[in-house]
C-alpha cells in the first residue's frame, strides 16, 4: 500500500543522530576506541621487539669480548643492562625476567680463539615468548661469520671462518624495516570497525526493544526496512569517521604509507561496514536485552580478531581455524586494506578477497531482514 | 453498518505456543464511544489491543478497524489509530519537542511544526519543551504519551492501561481529556484495572483468560450478575469477616475499611448464613446491589477454583 518513504527514514535517522549525540558514552566510544586501540596496538604490540635487556658475563676481558659485546649491541636487539660475574647471578636475572638474554664469554676465550680451538660463547635466551626471542637469536647466528674479521688479521687470518657455502638472503618486502605498526594499523581498521559497528547496531536496536519503544515504532506507519535503514545510516557515517581518524593517526603517529587509492579503500569499507552492521542487526533480533547483545557481539568479535590474521599469521593457523577465518569478513577486509595501503594494489587485483566479502554482506543482510520481519509477530 | 462502527471484529483467536491467549473474541464498538476493557493480568487485553491495531496477526477470526481489514490493511489502520502502550514507549533521551517532532515526521504531517506547537501548548509545557522526556514525572509522561498518540489526529484511540501508577488528580484530568476527545468524535478503547475508570466508560467488556465474561453498561453488567450483596457497617468488621468466611451460602467477603461486602449467589442461603450475626450489636446491615468489583471477583471465581483445584 505504502512504498518506502524517504521522509520516514529521515525521521528515524534524525532521531538516531540526536540520541547518539546525547549518549556521551557511546559517542565517546565511537571516537575513543579507534584512538585507544591504535595507540595500544601501534605502540605496544611489536612482533619484532628490539633493545632487549641483556646481561653480560665476561670471564675474559679482552679486545675480542669487547668487540663481541659491541657487535651484539649494534645488532639492535640487545641492550646491555647488567654486567655480572658468575652463572648464578645470570640465572637469577633470567628467572626474574629482568633480562631477556645472558651472554657468557668463558675464561681463556681469547687464548683459545688464538689457538684455533673454536671456543664457544654462550647465549641464554628467555624463550618463554618465542616470538620475542626468535629474531634476536637469528641476528646472533650471523655474528661469528663476520664479527672478528678485523681483529683476526695478519698471522691470525687463518682463523677467519671459512665462507659459508651459501648465503641466505632475506628480503622483507613491503615493510623492509619490519615495522609492526605498518602491519598492525591497517589491520586495526578491520578490528575497530568489527567491534564498534556490530556492537553499536546491536545495542541501538536492542535498546528499543528493552526500553519498550520498539512496540511504539511498530505501531506507527514505519516499515521494517525504513527502521533498519534509518538506524543503520548514522552508523555508516560513524564508521567512515572512525576510519578517517585511524588513517590520520596512522599517518601522523606511525608514518604508515598509503600507496593505493582512497577510492578502492572506501568501496571495500562500504562493503565491510554494511556486512558488520547487518551482523549487528541480526544479533539485535536474537538478543532480548543489551547485555545479551554485548555478549553475542563478543562471540563474533573474538574469532574476528583472533582468526582473521590480525593477531597471528593466517598461514600459521591450523587448517580448521583457517576455514573459520575464511568465512569471517574481517579476514578478507584486512587483506584488502593491507594490499591497498602497503602494496598499492587495486581492488581488481584482489577479487579473491572482494567476492567473499560481498557474499558475506548479502547473506548477513538477508538474515537480518528475515529475522526482523519475524519479530513483528 | 461498518460506517457506524469503529471496531467490528469477530472470533479473534491468538495463541502463543500452546497457550491460547485470546479465544474467539468479538466486539462491535460504535464510533464516538468510550469503551473500557477490564480483566485480570494476563487475561489477553494487551494481545487483543495489539491485534486491533495491526501489531499482531490473529491466528483466526476476522474483522475491521475503522473499516479497514485487520489482516490486510494494517498499514492503513496504523495511520489512523493512536496506540498508547502500557509502558511509556517514547524516547526518554529525547526532549518533549523532539519526541513529538519525531512522531509528526513518521506520520509525514504537512503542518508538522504547527501541530507540534499546538500539542505542546495544549499540554501546557511550552516552558519545558526542551526538557528530556526521561526527567518528567509519571503523570506528565503519560500526558506526553497521550499528546503524541493524538498528534496525527487519529479516529480511534487504543489505550493500554494508560493510568497505571498515576496519582488520582492526574487520572481525573486524563479522563476528562478522554471524554473531550470522544465528544469530538474520537472512539476510545481503554484497558484498566480501576473500577472508578470503568464506571466512566460508555460500555465495559470484561475479559478473563481470553474469553469475554461480561459486557454492557456498568448497570447492565451488575444487573446481569446473579450476585446478592449485603453491606455491613461497624467498627470491627474484620473479625466478623473471619467468622463469615466459608459459611455455606457466603461466596465472598471483603473488607473496605469500616464496611464489609458479603455476597452470595443464592439469596436465601446467604440470608440464612448471615441470620445469626444480624442481631449482633455494633453492626448495621443493609441489602444492596453488588459493586462492579464484587461482580468481577465473582466472575473470576470459577477460574480461581480451576487454578487451585
XYZ file of C-alpha atoms in Angstrom:
686
model
C 0.000 0.000 0.000
C 2.653 2.494 1.007
C 6.048 2.419 -0.577
C 9.339 3.138 1.098
C 9.282 6.719 2.325
C 12.451 8.771 2.462
C 10.953 11.189 4.949
C 10.144 8.354 7.343
C 13.702 7.028 7.013
C 14.786 10.608 7.644
C 12.684 10.759 10.803
C 14.418 7.684 12.221
C 17.811 8.922 11.028
C 17.342 12.268 12.763
C 16.142 10.663 15.964
C 19.141 8.308 15.953
C 21.521 11.238 15.458
C 20.048 13.150 18.394
C 20.222 10.073 20.598
C 23.763 9.361 19.512
C 24.766 12.905 20.401
C 23.085 12.654 23.820
C 24.594 9.295 24.647
C 28.023 10.595 25.596
C 29.381 7.180 26.462
C 28.564 5.652 23.099
C 29.720 8.742 21.305
C 32.968 8.707 23.232
C 33.353 5.044 22.416
C 32.929 5.664 18.732
C 35.751 8.191 18.667
C 37.740 6.900 21.647
C 38.016 3.229 20.750
C 39.860 3.775 17.469
C 42.368 6.130 19.049
C 42.967 3.995 22.119
C 43.286 0.803 20.111
C 45.528 2.443 17.592
C 47.877 3.685 20.266
C 47.773 0.412 22.178
C 48.290 -1.823 19.204
C 50.513 0.530 17.286
C 52.908 1.210 20.122
C 52.520 -1.737 22.407
C 52.266 -4.668 20.064
C 55.542 -5.268 18.366
C 56.239 -8.685 16.955
C 59.891 -7.771 16.409
C 60.978 -6.304 19.695
C 64.390 -4.683 19.881
C 66.715 -3.345 22.574
C 66.032 -6.313 24.825
C 67.693 -6.169 28.247
C 70.826 -8.285 28.313
C 73.288 -9.300 30.992
C 76.885 -9.941 30.042
C 79.127 -12.243 31.968
C 82.629 -11.692 30.653
C 85.153 -14.040 32.222
C 87.934 -12.941 29.874
C 88.152 -9.196 29.356
C 89.904 -8.693 26.056
C 89.598 -6.893 22.754
C 87.594 -9.855 21.430
C 84.985 -9.805 24.164
C 84.622 -6.034 23.889
C 84.149 -6.311 20.133
C 81.621 -9.085 20.589
C 79.522 -7.094 23.052
C 79.630 -4.019 20.823
C 78.552 -6.145 17.863
C 75.643 -7.527 19.830
C 74.528 -4.028 20.748
C 74.906 -2.866 17.184
C 72.534 -5.580 16.012
C 69.819 -3.515 17.688
C 68.335 -6.442 19.539
C 70.486 -6.346 22.651
C 70.836 -3.641 25.244
C 73.348 -4.371 27.980
C 71.672 -3.590 31.278
C 73.697 -5.743 33.646
C 77.364 -6.594 33.796
C 77.626 -9.631 36.024
C 80.123 -12.088 37.289
C 79.077 -15.692 37.647
C 76.488 -18.075 36.315
C 74.217 -17.988 39.280
C 73.620 -14.255 39.027
C 72.741 -14.663 35.357
C 70.276 -17.437 36.077
C 68.569 -15.308 38.710
C 68.232 -12.343 36.355
C 66.713 -14.562 33.671
C 64.338 -16.195 36.101
C 63.081 -12.890 37.434
C 62.611 -11.580 33.917
C 64.961 -8.644 34.495
C 66.855 -9.594 31.363
C 65.923 -11.488 28.241
C 69.454 -12.725 27.495
C 72.581 -13.652 29.344
C 75.762 -13.628 27.260
C 78.676 -15.527 28.737
C 82.223 -15.213 27.422
C 84.175 -18.070 29.004
C 87.588 -17.682 30.674
C 90.581 -18.021 28.392
C 88.334 -17.092 25.451
C 90.933 -15.005 23.590
C 93.686 -17.548 24.127
C 91.527 -20.406 22.927
C 90.499 -18.303 19.957
C 94.093 -17.607 19.045
C 94.902 -21.299 19.243
C 92.112 -22.038 16.833
C 90.170 -24.111 19.365
C 86.865 -22.553 18.255
C 85.753 -21.543 21.768
C 82.060 -21.126 22.470
C 80.153 -18.059 23.555
C 77.026 -18.990 25.443
C 73.835 -17.015 24.931
C 70.982 -17.972 27.193
C 67.669 -16.615 25.975
C 64.363 -16.307 27.769
C 62.358 -18.169 25.161
C 59.077 -18.151 27.076
C 57.911 -15.726 24.412
C 59.348 -17.374 21.323
C 58.370 -14.516 19.057
C 60.290 -12.021 21.153
C 63.456 -14.090 21.152
C 63.436 -15.502 17.636
C 64.691 -12.515 15.706
C 67.351 -11.671 18.244
C 68.673 -15.232 18.180
C 68.596 -15.123 14.414
C 70.718 -11.995 14.443
C 73.283 -13.629 16.711
C 73.662 -16.599 14.383
C 75.143 -14.274 11.781
C 77.753 -12.803 14.112
C 80.546 -15.407 14.245
C 80.964 -15.275 10.471
C 81.981 -11.644 10.480
C 82.453 -10.124 13.894
C 86.201 -10.735 14.335
C 87.252 -10.101 10.742
C 89.133 -7.001 11.783
C 90.862 -8.482 14.786
C 91.813 -11.699 13.017
C 94.277 -10.187 10.637
C 97.849 -10.942 9.742
C 99.062 -14.138 11.336
C 95.652 -14.843 12.759
C 93.836 -14.552 9.431
C 93.849 -18.304 9.089
C 91.383 -18.334 11.957
C 88.824 -16.421 9.967
C 85.810 -18.623 9.459
C 85.632 -20.091 6.032
C 82.841 -18.543 3.967
C 79.576 -20.408 4.253
C 78.874 -22.483 1.183
C 75.718 -20.479 0.540
C 74.134 -17.372 1.851
C 70.542 -16.863 2.889
C 69.189 -13.564 1.712
C 66.043 -12.354 3.422
C 64.196 -9.573 1.777
C 61.451 -8.031 3.788
C 59.188 -6.739 1.098
C 56.530 -4.021 1.599
C 57.798 -3.351 5.064
C 61.546 -3.560 4.724
C 62.260 -2.210 8.166
C 59.860 -4.754 9.617
C 57.907 -2.065 11.441
C 54.996 -3.793 13.151
C 52.836 -0.685 13.037
C 52.701 -0.914 9.237
C 51.084 -4.275 9.522
C 49.044 -3.601 12.632
C 47.476 -0.276 11.730
C 45.717 -1.349 8.528
C 44.557 -4.469 10.319
C 43.252 -2.316 13.129
C 40.774 -0.640 10.795
C 39.087 -4.007 10.382
C 39.192 -4.805 14.075
C 37.845 -1.435 15.180
C 35.044 -1.476 12.642
C 34.073 -5.031 13.561
C 33.921 -4.126 17.201
C 32.083 -0.834 17.060
C 29.795 -1.432 14.095
C 28.487 -4.788 15.285
C 28.167 -3.731 18.883
C 26.632 -0.324 18.367
C 23.987 -1.526 15.930
C 23.173 -4.490 18.110
C 22.819 -2.196 21.102
C 20.874 0.505 19.258
C 18.155 -1.893 18.170
C 18.110 -3.968 21.351
C 17.789 -0.756 23.347
C 14.489 -0.027 21.587
C 13.212 -3.464 22.500
C 14.483 -3.239 26.064
C 13.008 0.195 26.709
C 9.710 -0.763 25.124
C 9.946 1.853 22.398
C 10.063 -0.805 19.698
C 6.374 -1.559 20.193
C 5.622 2.073 19.558
C 7.793 2.127 16.434
C 5.957 -0.901 15.100
C 2.558 0.657 15.852
C 3.463 3.646 13.704
C 3.394 3.523 9.920
C 7.076 2.584 9.722
C 8.170 -0.330 7.600
C 10.901 -2.722 8.765
C 13.238 -1.576 6.024
C 12.690 2.065 6.956
C 13.573 1.394 10.575
C 16.641 -0.607 9.559
C 17.845 1.977 7.049
C 17.222 4.919 9.350
C 19.064 3.238 12.177
C 21.994 1.971 10.123
C 22.757 5.123 8.126
C 24.118 7.197 11.022
C 26.453 4.363 11.907
C 27.768 4.063 8.375
C 28.694 7.725 8.672
C 30.264 6.938 12.051
C 32.245 4.089 10.516
C 33.755 6.417 7.938
C 34.597 8.937 10.667
C 36.365 6.204 12.619
C 38.362 5.130 9.598
C 39.338 8.740 8.912
C 40.532 9.070 12.499
C 42.585 5.886 12.209
C 44.074 6.848 8.846
C 45.105 10.289 10.033
C 46.563 8.874 13.250
C 48.342 6.140 11.295
C 49.949 8.765 9.110
C 50.844 11.197 11.877
C 51.879 8.793 14.631
C 53.368 5.891 12.728
C 54.018 7.235 9.256
C 52.113 4.326 7.712
C 52.141 4.869 3.952
C 49.071 4.902 1.727
C 50.236 3.512 -1.583
C 46.859 2.613 -3.099
C 43.772 4.674 -3.892
C 41.315 6.027 -1.371
C 38.532 5.170 -3.773
C 39.361 1.464 -3.636
C 39.602 1.695 0.114
C 36.199 3.348 0.517
C 34.499 0.762 -1.681
C 35.919 -2.031 0.429
C 34.899 -0.062 3.508
C 31.298 0.268 2.372
C 31.031 -3.484 1.824
C 32.660 -4.270 5.124
C 30.635 -1.776 7.168
C 27.365 -2.985 5.646
C 28.335 -6.585 6.421
C 29.100 -5.778 10.054
C 26.010 -3.647 10.556
C 23.881 -6.492 9.260
C 25.516 -8.843 11.736
C 24.757 -6.348 14.489
C 21.171 -6.055 13.319
C 20.808 -9.838 13.282
C 22.185 -10.037 16.824
C 19.634 -7.469 17.936
C 16.798 -9.611 16.627
C 18.011 -12.537 18.727
C 19.087 -10.768 21.909
C 16.388 -9.808 24.362
C 18.456 -7.238 26.223
C 21.557 -5.136 25.817
C 23.714 -7.418 27.936
C 22.957 -10.368 25.699
C 23.621 -8.256 22.639
C 27.002 -7.349 24.088
C 27.860 -10.966 24.800
C 26.875 -12.073 21.322
C 28.931 -9.270 19.855
C 31.999 -10.660 21.573
C 31.147 -14.085 20.290
C 31.545 -12.667 16.803
C 34.318 -10.263 17.679
C 36.780 -12.740 19.181
C 37.188 -15.011 16.145
C 37.267 -11.873 14.018
C 40.302 -10.617 15.871
C 41.987 -13.965 16.561
C 41.405 -15.941 13.385
C 41.487 -13.234 10.744
C 45.235 -12.939 10.559
C 45.304 -9.838 12.709
C 46.754 -11.437 15.813
C 48.501 -14.473 14.362
C 49.839 -15.114 10.885
C 46.961 -16.659 8.921
C 49.072 -19.367 7.290
C 50.404 -20.426 10.661
C 46.968 -21.376 11.989
C 45.671 -24.965 11.932
C 43.504 -25.758 8.961
C 40.178 -25.720 10.823
C 40.988 -22.267 12.138
C 41.808 -21.110 8.626
C 38.404 -22.344 7.482
C 36.645 -20.292 10.138
C 38.854 -17.353 9.295
C 37.924 -17.646 5.628
C 34.244 -17.160 6.449
C 34.824 -14.027 8.517
C 34.608 -10.727 6.644
C 37.449 -9.242 8.655
C 39.936 -11.718 7.168
C 39.255 -10.559 3.640
C 38.838 -6.919 4.512
C 42.172 -6.892 6.320
C 43.940 -8.372 3.325
C 42.336 -5.781 1.074
C 43.309 -2.888 3.338
C 46.875 -4.130 3.708
C 47.008 -4.632 -0.033
C 45.730 -1.167 -0.813
C 47.755 0.674 1.804
C 51.060 -1.201 1.817
C 51.275 -2.703 -1.657
C 49.293 -0.176 -3.661
C 47.080 -2.966 -5.002
C 43.802 -2.317 -6.779
C 40.512 -3.983 -5.971
C 40.562 -5.947 -9.214
C 43.892 -7.436 -8.122
C 42.188 -8.778 -5.038
C 38.919 -10.168 -6.335
C 39.591 -13.363 -4.412
C 39.024 -11.335 -1.258
C 36.339 -8.989 -2.617
C 33.858 -11.733 -3.543
C 33.798 -13.408 -0.127
C 33.206 -10.005 1.412
C 30.238 -9.321 -0.864
C 28.861 -12.812 -0.302
C 29.044 -12.422 3.457
C 27.406 -8.998 3.311
C 24.462 -10.229 1.222
C 23.984 -13.234 3.464
C 24.075 -11.189 6.655
C 21.642 -8.618 5.234
C 19.177 -11.286 4.157
C 19.279 -12.910 7.589
C 18.836 -9.532 9.299
C 15.784 -8.593 7.233
C 14.214 -12.045 7.530
C 14.736 -12.130 11.265
C 13.371 -8.614 11.686
C 10.195 -9.413 9.768
C 9.553 -12.341 12.001
C 9.824 -10.323 15.187
C 6.873 -8.210 14.075
C 4.634 -11.053 15.163
C -23.238 -0.942 9.174
C -19.490 -0.715 9.404
C -19.784 3.017 8.768
C -21.135 3.490 12.246
C -18.707 1.071 13.844
C -15.142 1.957 14.674
C -14.238 -1.612 15.570
C -16.037 -4.653 14.236
C -14.224 -7.915 14.819
C -15.441 -11.432 15.334
C -13.928 -14.604 16.693
C -10.359 -13.324 17.004
C -8.114 -16.050 18.342
C -4.441 -15.854 19.179
C -2.120 -18.405 20.755
C 1.463 -18.093 21.853
C 2.842 -21.583 21.683
C 0.334 -23.919 23.267
C -1.286 -21.175 25.335
C -4.460 -19.657 23.943
C -4.272 -16.019 24.962
C -7.355 -14.743 23.175
C -10.189 -17.108 22.349
C -12.926 -16.176 19.864
C -13.075 -12.539 20.829
C -15.812 -10.472 19.192
C -16.629 -6.829 19.708
C -18.540 -4.058 17.921
C -17.663 -0.564 19.048
C -19.745 2.334 17.618
C -17.892 5.482 16.675
C -17.542 8.217 19.268
C -17.906 5.960 22.298
C -15.556 5.218 25.163
C -15.237 1.521 25.909
C -13.492 0.047 28.893
C -11.532 -3.144 28.766
C -11.242 -4.932 32.087
C -9.808 -8.170 33.302
C -7.057 -9.614 35.460
C -3.418 -9.524 34.426
C -2.699 -11.950 31.611
C -6.316 -12.025 30.501
C -5.443 -11.087 26.928
C -6.275 -7.366 26.969
C -2.934 -6.251 25.555
C -2.883 -9.012 22.953
C -6.384 -8.061 21.802
C -5.441 -4.396 21.504
C -2.322 -5.330 19.541
C -4.407 -7.374 17.128
C -6.805 -4.469 16.675
C -4.060 -2.059 15.633
C -2.241 -4.461 13.344
C 0.748 -5.212 15.555
C -0.186 -8.865 15.805
C -1.851 -11.077 13.260
C -4.703 -13.177 14.711
C -4.454 -16.935 14.218
C -8.078 -16.983 13.148
C -11.060 -14.671 13.073
C -11.541 -11.536 11.053
C -12.859 -8.035 11.213
C -12.338 -4.407 10.505
C -10.949 -1.473 12.362
C -12.178 1.904 11.054
C -13.466 -0.020 8.060
C -10.019 -1.454 7.231
C -9.352 -5.165 7.261
C -7.206 -6.008 10.271
C -5.443 -8.745 8.334
C -4.712 -6.992 5.050
C -4.761 -3.271 5.740
C -2.594 -2.968 8.829
C -0.688 -0.061 7.251
C -3.893 1.971 6.835
C -5.021 1.134 10.343
C -1.685 2.260 11.785
C -2.114 5.627 10.040
C -5.489 6.284 11.638
C -5.129 4.749 15.048
C -3.372 6.157 18.064
C -1.962 3.414 20.260
C -0.668 4.165 23.726
C 1.371 1.304 25.122
C 1.231 0.114 28.685
C 4.802 1.151 29.356
C 5.964 4.648 28.427
C 7.320 4.000 24.974
C 8.621 7.317 23.791
C 12.256 8.277 23.969
C 13.497 9.292 27.386
C 16.670 10.700 25.906
C 14.726 12.954 23.562
C 13.136 16.198 24.671
C 9.378 16.708 24.730
C 9.521 18.637 21.478
C 11.871 16.164 19.793
C 9.582 13.265 20.667
C 6.537 14.993 19.225
C 8.524 16.109 16.200
C 9.661 12.533 15.573
C 6.065 11.308 15.641
C 4.951 14.090 13.299
C 7.725 13.195 10.847
C 6.899 9.499 10.919
C 3.262 10.298 10.094
C 4.505 12.697 7.399
C 2.293 15.525 8.623
C 2.139 18.537 6.342
C 1.725 21.044 9.160
C 4.316 19.372 11.328
C 5.713 22.399 13.147
C 2.299 23.909 13.840
C 0.870 20.599 15.047
C 3.788 20.114 17.433
C 3.481 23.705 18.684
C -0.216 23.210 19.340
C 0.315 19.921 21.117
C 2.938 21.468 23.410
C 0.615 24.377 24.124
C -2.277 22.061 24.917
C -0.027 20.159 27.285
C 0.940 23.408 28.934
C 4.609 22.529 28.507
C 5.771 25.483 26.425
C 8.344 26.415 29.073
C 9.654 22.878 29.405
C 9.567 21.748 25.799
C 13.357 21.278 25.707
C 13.297 19.112 28.817
C 14.183 15.451 28.301
C 11.151 13.184 28.480
C 13.001 10.888 30.893
C 13.024 13.616 33.546
C 9.221 14.003 33.574
C 7.107 12.590 36.394
C 4.798 9.654 35.759
C 1.731 11.814 35.287
C 3.459 14.108 32.814
C 4.952 11.223 30.879
C 1.504 9.801 30.455
C 0.139 13.146 29.268
C 3.019 13.454 26.805
C 2.317 9.948 25.522
C -1.344 10.833 25.028
C -0.407 14.034 23.213
C 1.933 12.050 20.936
C -0.767 9.453 20.258
C -3.344 12.010 19.149
C -0.862 14.225 17.292
C -1.671 12.720 13.911
C -5.402 13.175 14.587
C -6.400 9.502 14.684
C -10.024 8.390 14.566
C -9.530 5.630 17.077
C -7.546 5.645 20.275
C -6.359 2.392 21.841
C -5.058 2.923 25.352
C -3.427 0.065 27.211
C -3.610 0.741 30.956
C -2.762 4.391 30.470
C -3.189 5.407 34.099
C -1.286 2.660 35.896
C 0.735 4.241 38.670
C -0.592 7.757 38.188
C -1.983 9.855 41.046
C -5.765 10.418 41.357
C -5.730 14.057 40.235
C -3.729 13.193 37.113
C -6.042 10.273 36.438
C -9.085 12.506 36.689
C -7.550 15.098 34.338
C -6.650 12.323 31.952
C -10.219 11.020 31.860
C -11.634 14.493 31.401
C -9.457 14.762 28.331
C -10.577 11.350 27.051
C -14.197 12.479 27.247
C -13.388 15.735 25.497
C -11.818 13.774 22.667
C -14.790 11.431 22.489
C -17.056 14.450 22.280
C -15.130 15.476 19.171
C -15.959 12.122 17.585
C -12.940 10.060 18.572
C -13.590 6.441 19.515
C -11.675 5.221 22.548
C -10.926 1.732 23.767
C -9.132 1.795 27.085
C -7.963 -1.055 29.266
C -7.807 -0.501 33.003
C -7.789 -2.121 36.399
C -9.508 0.768 38.141
C -13.233 0.386 38.892
C -13.836 4.129 39.019
C -12.413 4.385 35.494
C -14.607 1.522 34.317
C -17.585 3.482 35.621
C -16.657 6.404 33.379
C -16.920 4.259 30.236
C -19.965 4.034 27.971
C -19.577 0.273 27.850
C -17.312 -2.201 29.559
C -16.018 -5.561 28.409
C -14.706 -7.971 30.990
C -12.109 -10.365 29.719
C -10.547 -13.294 31.561
C -8.218 -15.937 30.181
C -9.003 -14.944 26.652
C -12.789 -15.027 26.855
C -15.360 -12.294 27.382
C -17.169 -12.880 30.664
C -19.423 -9.836 30.702
C -20.191 -6.811 28.576
C -22.538 -3.839 28.522
C -23.038 -0.673 30.529
C -21.941 -0.779 34.154
C -25.598 -1.108 35.181
C -26.164 -3.950 32.746
C -23.108 -5.853 33.922
C -24.167 -5.503 37.552
C -27.778 -6.311 36.708
C -26.808 -9.409 34.787
C -24.932 -10.739 37.765
C -26.681 -13.292 39.944
C -24.866 -11.946 42.962
C -26.629 -10.672 46.083
C -24.721 -8.434 48.414
C -25.146 -7.228 51.962
C -23.162 -4.280 53.203
C -22.253 -4.316 56.868
C -21.038 -1.183 58.620
C -19.356 -1.334 62.003
C -16.203 -0.864 63.992
C -14.748 -4.351 63.924
C -15.908 -5.760 60.621
C -12.595 -7.547 60.217
C -13.404 -10.050 62.967
C -16.868 -10.517 61.522
C -15.366 -11.169 58.095
C -13.290 -14.000 59.546
C -16.380 -15.604 61.027
C -18.459 -15.302 57.858
C -15.795 -16.584 55.537
C -16.547 -20.043 54.251
C -20.037 -20.368 55.678
C -22.469 -22.113 53.319
C -24.219 -19.527 51.159
C -21.443 -16.946 51.558
C -19.335 -16.811 48.396
C -17.187 -13.796 49.049
C -16.425 -11.479 51.942
C -14.320 -8.393 51.562
C -13.446 -5.627 53.967
C -13.411 -1.979 52.888
C -12.268 -0.135 55.987
C -15.374 0.099 58.201
C -17.675 -1.649 55.734
C -17.948 -5.265 54.729
C -19.323 -6.677 51.492
C -20.883 -10.117 51.976
C -22.055 -11.709 48.751
C -23.564 -14.955 47.551
C -25.410 -16.230 44.509
C -28.206 -17.879 46.417
C -30.138 -15.070 48.130
C -31.941 -17.429 50.508
C -28.824 -19.314 51.560
C -26.990 -16.028 52.055
C -29.733 -14.715 54.306
C -29.762 -17.878 56.337
C -25.994 -17.710 56.697
C -25.940 -14.155 57.993
C -29.060 -14.533 60.170
C -27.168 -15.468 63.368
C -24.945 -12.365 63.048
C -27.566 -9.735 62.206
C -28.619 -9.240 65.818
C -25.060 -8.604 66.958
C -24.609 -5.120 68.391
C -22.438 -2.555 66.684
C -23.164 -3.556 63.085
C -25.626 -2.112 60.624
C -26.747 -4.475 57.820
C -28.088 -3.260 54.522
C -29.089 -5.228 51.434
C -27.580 -3.644 48.359
C -26.667 -4.308 44.774
C -23.122 -5.587 44.382
C -20.376 -3.210 43.334
C -18.652 -3.650 39.993
C -15.673 -5.076 41.790
C -17.814 -7.651 43.620
C -19.202 -8.719 40.275
C -15.771 -9.080 38.708
C -14.377 -11.051 41.623
C -17.420 -13.276 41.393
C -16.932 -13.732 37.659
C -13.385 -14.853 38.292
C -14.328 -17.395 40.981
C -14.745 -20.399 38.670
C -11.322 -19.699 37.145
C -9.700 -19.406 40.534
C -11.279 -22.696 41.572
C -9.977 -24.287 38.402
C -6.484 -22.948 39.025
C -6.317 -24.013 42.670
C -8.340 -27.192 42.300
